[in-house]
């Protein structure tokens, strides 16, 4: 049994003050939703504050990025040990990191290794862009991104993988549930080849890209979709609560 997981990626939104407001608004209800992991990923500067607010609840915390070196002269960067006692999860290789900050597959691999070494749970993001999709290259791109990220990694531990097609992120044009499930099933097959069947069956896979309270149901009805990574809709308490609630209900009924 894979425990469903919904994560809210707040991206570069909220100040410390508004982050507090958002958490206060949903924490009580969110805490009560059963049978599902709920992860909030606020900006770095709010991690500690949000962490304190959710202490003692079932809500978990994640960061949106980190550098792969453990310490040193890397002005402006955040290291794995800095995050280790602050949060449980770390988003790695989000497409916005790849597009705007030049993150390569090689860097993503180093970050994944660093996260596993320090004991943070990675949420590894992969996804093809529109041009690649239209050229029929989705399978090749995903296979390449997943295999490159996992180079020389002996055990994935609790790693979560999120399929986030670039054309669906922030566009209001989500993938269809069938499209998303097909790619996540492909990812499970890649994991079987790279590791083994048991790893593939136990690894949790998310879909991300324009998920909201109206379309969540279709996604989490799918057998290979264990949860979602939510951007825009995670900044609205009622939306996020509804997404988590629906996921919990649908998955519990299965
Ligand atoms: P979106 O972002 O839900 O706003 O499309 C998803 C993501 O980038 O994780």
Short mmCIF file of N, CA, C and O in Angstrom, two decimals, residues 88-140:
data_model
loop_
_atom_site.label_atom_id
_atom_site.label_comp_id
_atom_site.label_asym_id
_atom_site.label_seq_id
_atom_site.Cartn_x
_atom_site.Cartn_y
_atom_site.Cartn_z
N UNK A 88 11.20 17.86 6.21
CA UNK A 88 11.33 16.44 5.88
C UNK A 88 11.52 16.22 4.38
O UNK A 88 12.14 15.27 3.95
N UNK A 89 10.93 17.10 3.58
CA UNK A 89 10.91 16.91 2.14
C UNK A 89 11.73 17.97 1.42
O UNK A 89 11.90 19.08 1.93
N UNK A 90 12.16 17.62 0.21
CA UNK A 90 12.87 18.61 -0.61
C UNK A 90 12.48 18.40 -2.08
O UNK A 90 12.59 17.29 -2.62
N UNK A 91 11.96 19.45 -2.69
CA UNK A 91 11.63 19.38 -4.13
C UNK A 91 12.94 19.52 -4.91
O UNK A 91 13.72 20.43 -4.66
N UNK A 92 13.16 18.60 -5.83
CA UNK A 92 14.41 18.63 -6.60
C UNK A 92 14.10 18.61 -8.09
O UNK A 92 13.25 17.85 -8.57
N UNK A 93 14.78 19.50 -8.82
CA UNK A 93 14.69 19.49 -10.28
C UNK A 93 13.37 20.02 -10.82
O UNK A 93 12.95 19.64 -11.93
N UNK A 94 12.72 20.90 -10.07
CA UNK A 94 11.48 21.50 -10.61
C UNK A 94 11.81 22.18 -11.94
O UNK A 94 12.88 22.76 -12.10
N UNK A 95 10.88 22.13 -12.87
CA UNK A 95 11.16 22.68 -14.21
C UNK A 95 11.54 24.15 -14.16
O UNK A 95 12.31 24.63 -14.99
N UNK A 96 10.99 24.89 -13.18
CA UNK A 96 11.36 26.32 -13.10
C UNK A 96 12.83 26.47 -12.72
O UNK A 96 13.49 27.42 -13.12
N UNK A 97 13.36 25.54 -11.94
CA UNK A 97 14.79 25.54 -11.61
C UNK A 97 15.59 25.21 -12.88
O UNK A 97 16.63 25.79 -13.15
N UNK A 98 15.08 24.25 -13.64
CA UNK A 98 15.80 23.84 -14.84
C UNK A 98 15.79 24.97 -15.88
O UNK A 98 16.79 25.25 -16.51
N UNK A 99 14.62 25.63 -16.04
CA UNK A 99 14.49 26.66 -17.08
C UNK A 99 15.17 27.97 -16.69
O UNK A 99 15.96 28.52 -17.43
N UNK A 100 14.85 28.48 -15.50
CA UNK A 100 15.32 29.83 -15.14
C UNK A 100 16.69 29.84 -14.47
O UNK A 100 17.34 30.87 -14.40
N UNK A 101 17.11 28.71 -13.90
CA UNK A 101 18.36 28.71 -13.14
C UNK A 101 19.36 27.68 -13.67
O UNK A 101 20.32 27.34 -12.98
N UNK A 102 19.11 27.22 -14.86
CA UNK A 102 20.09 26.38 -15.55
C UNK A 102 20.40 25.04 -14.91
O UNK A 102 21.50 24.51 -15.08
N UNK A 103 19.47 24.48 -14.17
CA UNK A 103 19.76 23.17 -13.56
C UNK A 103 19.76 22.08 -14.61
O UNK A 103 18.80 21.93 -15.36
N UNK A 104 20.83 21.34 -14.63
CA UNK A 104 20.98 20.26 -15.61
C UNK A 104 20.63 18.93 -14.94
O UNK A 104 20.53 18.85 -13.72
N UNK A 105 20.50 17.89 -15.76
CA UNK A 105 20.26 16.55 -15.22
C UNK A 105 21.38 16.15 -14.27
O UNK A 105 21.14 15.47 -13.27
N UNK A 106 22.60 16.59 -14.58
CA UNK A 106 23.74 16.24 -13.74
C UNK A 106 23.62 16.89 -12.35
O UNK A 106 23.88 16.27 -11.32
N UNK A 107 23.17 18.15 -12.32
CA UNK A 107 22.98 18.83 -11.04
C UNK A 107 21.83 18.18 -10.25
O UNK A 107 21.90 18.03 -9.03
N UNK A 108 20.80 17.81 -10.98
CA UNK A 108 19.65 17.17 -10.34
C UNK A 108 20.10 15.85 -9.68
O UNK A 108 19.73 15.54 -8.56
N UNK A 109 20.94 15.12 -10.39
CA UNK A 109 21.49 13.87 -9.85
C UNK A 109 22.30 14.14 -8.56
O UNK A 109 22.15 13.43 -7.56
N UNK A 110 23.11 15.19 -8.59
CA UNK A 110 23.92 15.52 -7.40
C UNK A 110 23.03 15.92 -6.23
O UNK A 110 23.29 15.60 -5.08
N UNK A 111 21.97 16.66 -6.54
CA UNK A 111 21.04 17.10 -5.48
C UNK A 111 20.29 15.91 -4.89
O UNK A 111 20.06 15.84 -3.69
N UNK A 112 19.90 14.99 -5.76
CA UNK A 112 19.19 13.80 -5.30
C UNK A 112 20.09 12.99 -4.37
O UNK A 112 19.67 12.55 -3.28
N UNK A 113 21.34 12.82 -4.77
CA UNK A 113 22.30 12.09 -3.93
C UNK A 113 22.48 12.79 -2.59
O UNK A 113 22.50 12.14 -1.54
N UNK A 114 22.59 14.13 -2.63
CA UNK A 114 22.81 14.89 -1.39
C UNK A 114 21.61 14.76 -0.46
O UNK A 114 21.76 14.60 0.76
N UNK A 115 20.41 14.80 -1.03
CA UNK A 115 19.19 14.69 -0.21
C UNK A 115 19.13 13.34 0.47
O UNK A 115 18.86 13.24 1.67
N UNK A 116 19.40 12.29 -0.29
CA UNK A 116 19.33 10.93 0.27
C UNK A 116 20.41 10.74 1.32
O UNK A 116 20.18 10.09 2.35
N UNK A 117 21.57 11.32 1.08
CA UNK A 117 22.68 11.18 2.02
C UNK A 117 22.34 11.83 3.37
O UNK A 117 22.63 11.29 4.43
N UNK A 118 21.68 12.97 3.32
CA UNK A 118 21.40 13.71 4.56
C UNK A 118 20.09 13.23 5.21
O UNK A 118 19.81 13.55 6.36
N UNK A 119 19.29 12.48 4.47
CA UNK A 119 18.04 11.99 5.05
C UNK A 119 16.83 12.87 4.82
O UNK A 119 15.87 12.86 5.61
N UNK A 120 16.87 13.65 3.73
CA UNK A 120 15.66 14.39 3.34
C UNK A 120 14.94 13.56 2.28
O UNK A 120 15.59 12.86 1.50
N UNK A 121 13.62 13.63 2.25
CA UNK A 121 12.87 12.86 1.25
C UNK A 121 12.72 13.70 -0.01
O UNK A 121 12.07 14.75 0.02
N UNK A 122 13.30 13.26 -1.13
CA UNK A 122 13.21 14.05 -2.36
C UNK A 122 11.86 13.90 -3.05
O UNK A 122 11.28 12.82 -3.07
N UNK A 123 11.38 15.01 -3.59
CA UNK A 123 10.28 14.97 -4.56
C UNK A 123 10.94 15.38 -5.87
O UNK A 123 11.21 16.56 -6.10
N UNK A 124 11.27 14.39 -6.68
CA UNK A 124 11.99 14.63 -7.92
C UNK A 124 11.01 14.98 -9.03
O UNK A 124 10.08 14.23 -9.29
N UNK A 125 11.22 16.14 -9.68
CA UNK A 125 10.29 16.56 -10.73
C UNK A 125 10.87 16.29 -12.12
O UNK A 125 12.04 16.60 -12.38
N UNK A 126 10.04 15.72 -12.98
CA UNK A 126 10.42 15.52 -14.38
C UNK A 126 9.24 15.93 -15.25
O UNK A 126 8.10 15.98 -14.79
N UNK A 127 9.54 16.23 -16.50
CA UNK A 127 8.44 16.60 -17.40
C UNK A 127 8.99 17.12 -18.72
O UNK A 127 10.08 17.67 -18.78
N UNK A 128 8.21 16.92 -19.77
CA UNK A 128 8.62 17.37 -21.10
C UNK A 128 7.99 18.71 -21.43
O UNK A 128 6.96 19.07 -20.85
N UNK A 129 8.61 19.47 -22.34
CA UNK A 129 8.01 20.73 -22.75
C UNK A 129 7.08 20.51 -23.95
O UNK A 129 6.99 19.39 -24.48
N UNK A 130 6.42 21.58 -24.37
CA UNK A 130 5.40 21.45 -25.42
C UNK A 130 6.00 20.96 -26.74
O UNK A 130 5.44 20.09 -27.41
N UNK A 131 7.19 21.51 -27.06
CA UNK A 131 7.84 21.13 -28.32
C UNK A 131 8.16 19.62 -28.31
O UNK A 131 7.93 18.92 -29.30
N UNK A 132 8.66 19.16 -27.19
CA UNK A 132 9.00 17.74 -27.08
C UNK A 132 7.75 16.87 -27.16
O UNK A 132 7.74 15.81 -27.79
N UNK A 133 6.68 17.37 -26.51
CA UNK A 133 5.43 16.62 -26.54
C UNK A 133 4.93 16.50 -27.99
O UNK A 133 4.56 15.42 -28.45
N UNK A 134 4.92 17.65 -28.67
CA UNK A 134 4.39 17.66 -30.05
C UNK A 134 5.24 16.84 -31.01
O UNK A 134 4.76 16.35 -32.01
N UNK A 135 6.52 16.71 -30.66
CA UNK A 135 7.41 15.91 -31.52
C UNK A 135 7.35 14.42 -31.14
O UNK A 135 8.12 13.61 -31.67
N UNK A 136 6.46 14.09 -30.21
CA UNK A 136 6.32 12.67 -29.82
C UNK A 136 7.48 12.16 -28.97
O UNK A 136 7.77 10.96 -28.95
N UNK A 137 8.16 13.10 -28.29
CA UNK A 137 9.36 12.69 -27.55
C UNK A 137 9.15 12.52 -26.05
O UNK A 137 10.12 12.41 -25.29
N UNK A 138 7.90 12.56 -25.61
CA UNK A 138 7.64 12.50 -24.16
C UNK A 138 8.35 11.31 -23.50
O UNK A 138 9.08 11.48 -22.53
N UNK A 139 8.16 10.14 -24.07
CA UNK A 139 8.73 8.94 -23.46
C UNK A 139 10.26 9.02 -23.37
O UNK A 139 10.85 8.70 -22.33
N UNK A 140 10.88 9.50 -24.45
CA UNK A 140 12.34 9.60 -24.47
C UNK A 140 12.84 10.61 -23.43
O UNK A 140 13.81 10.36 -22.72
#
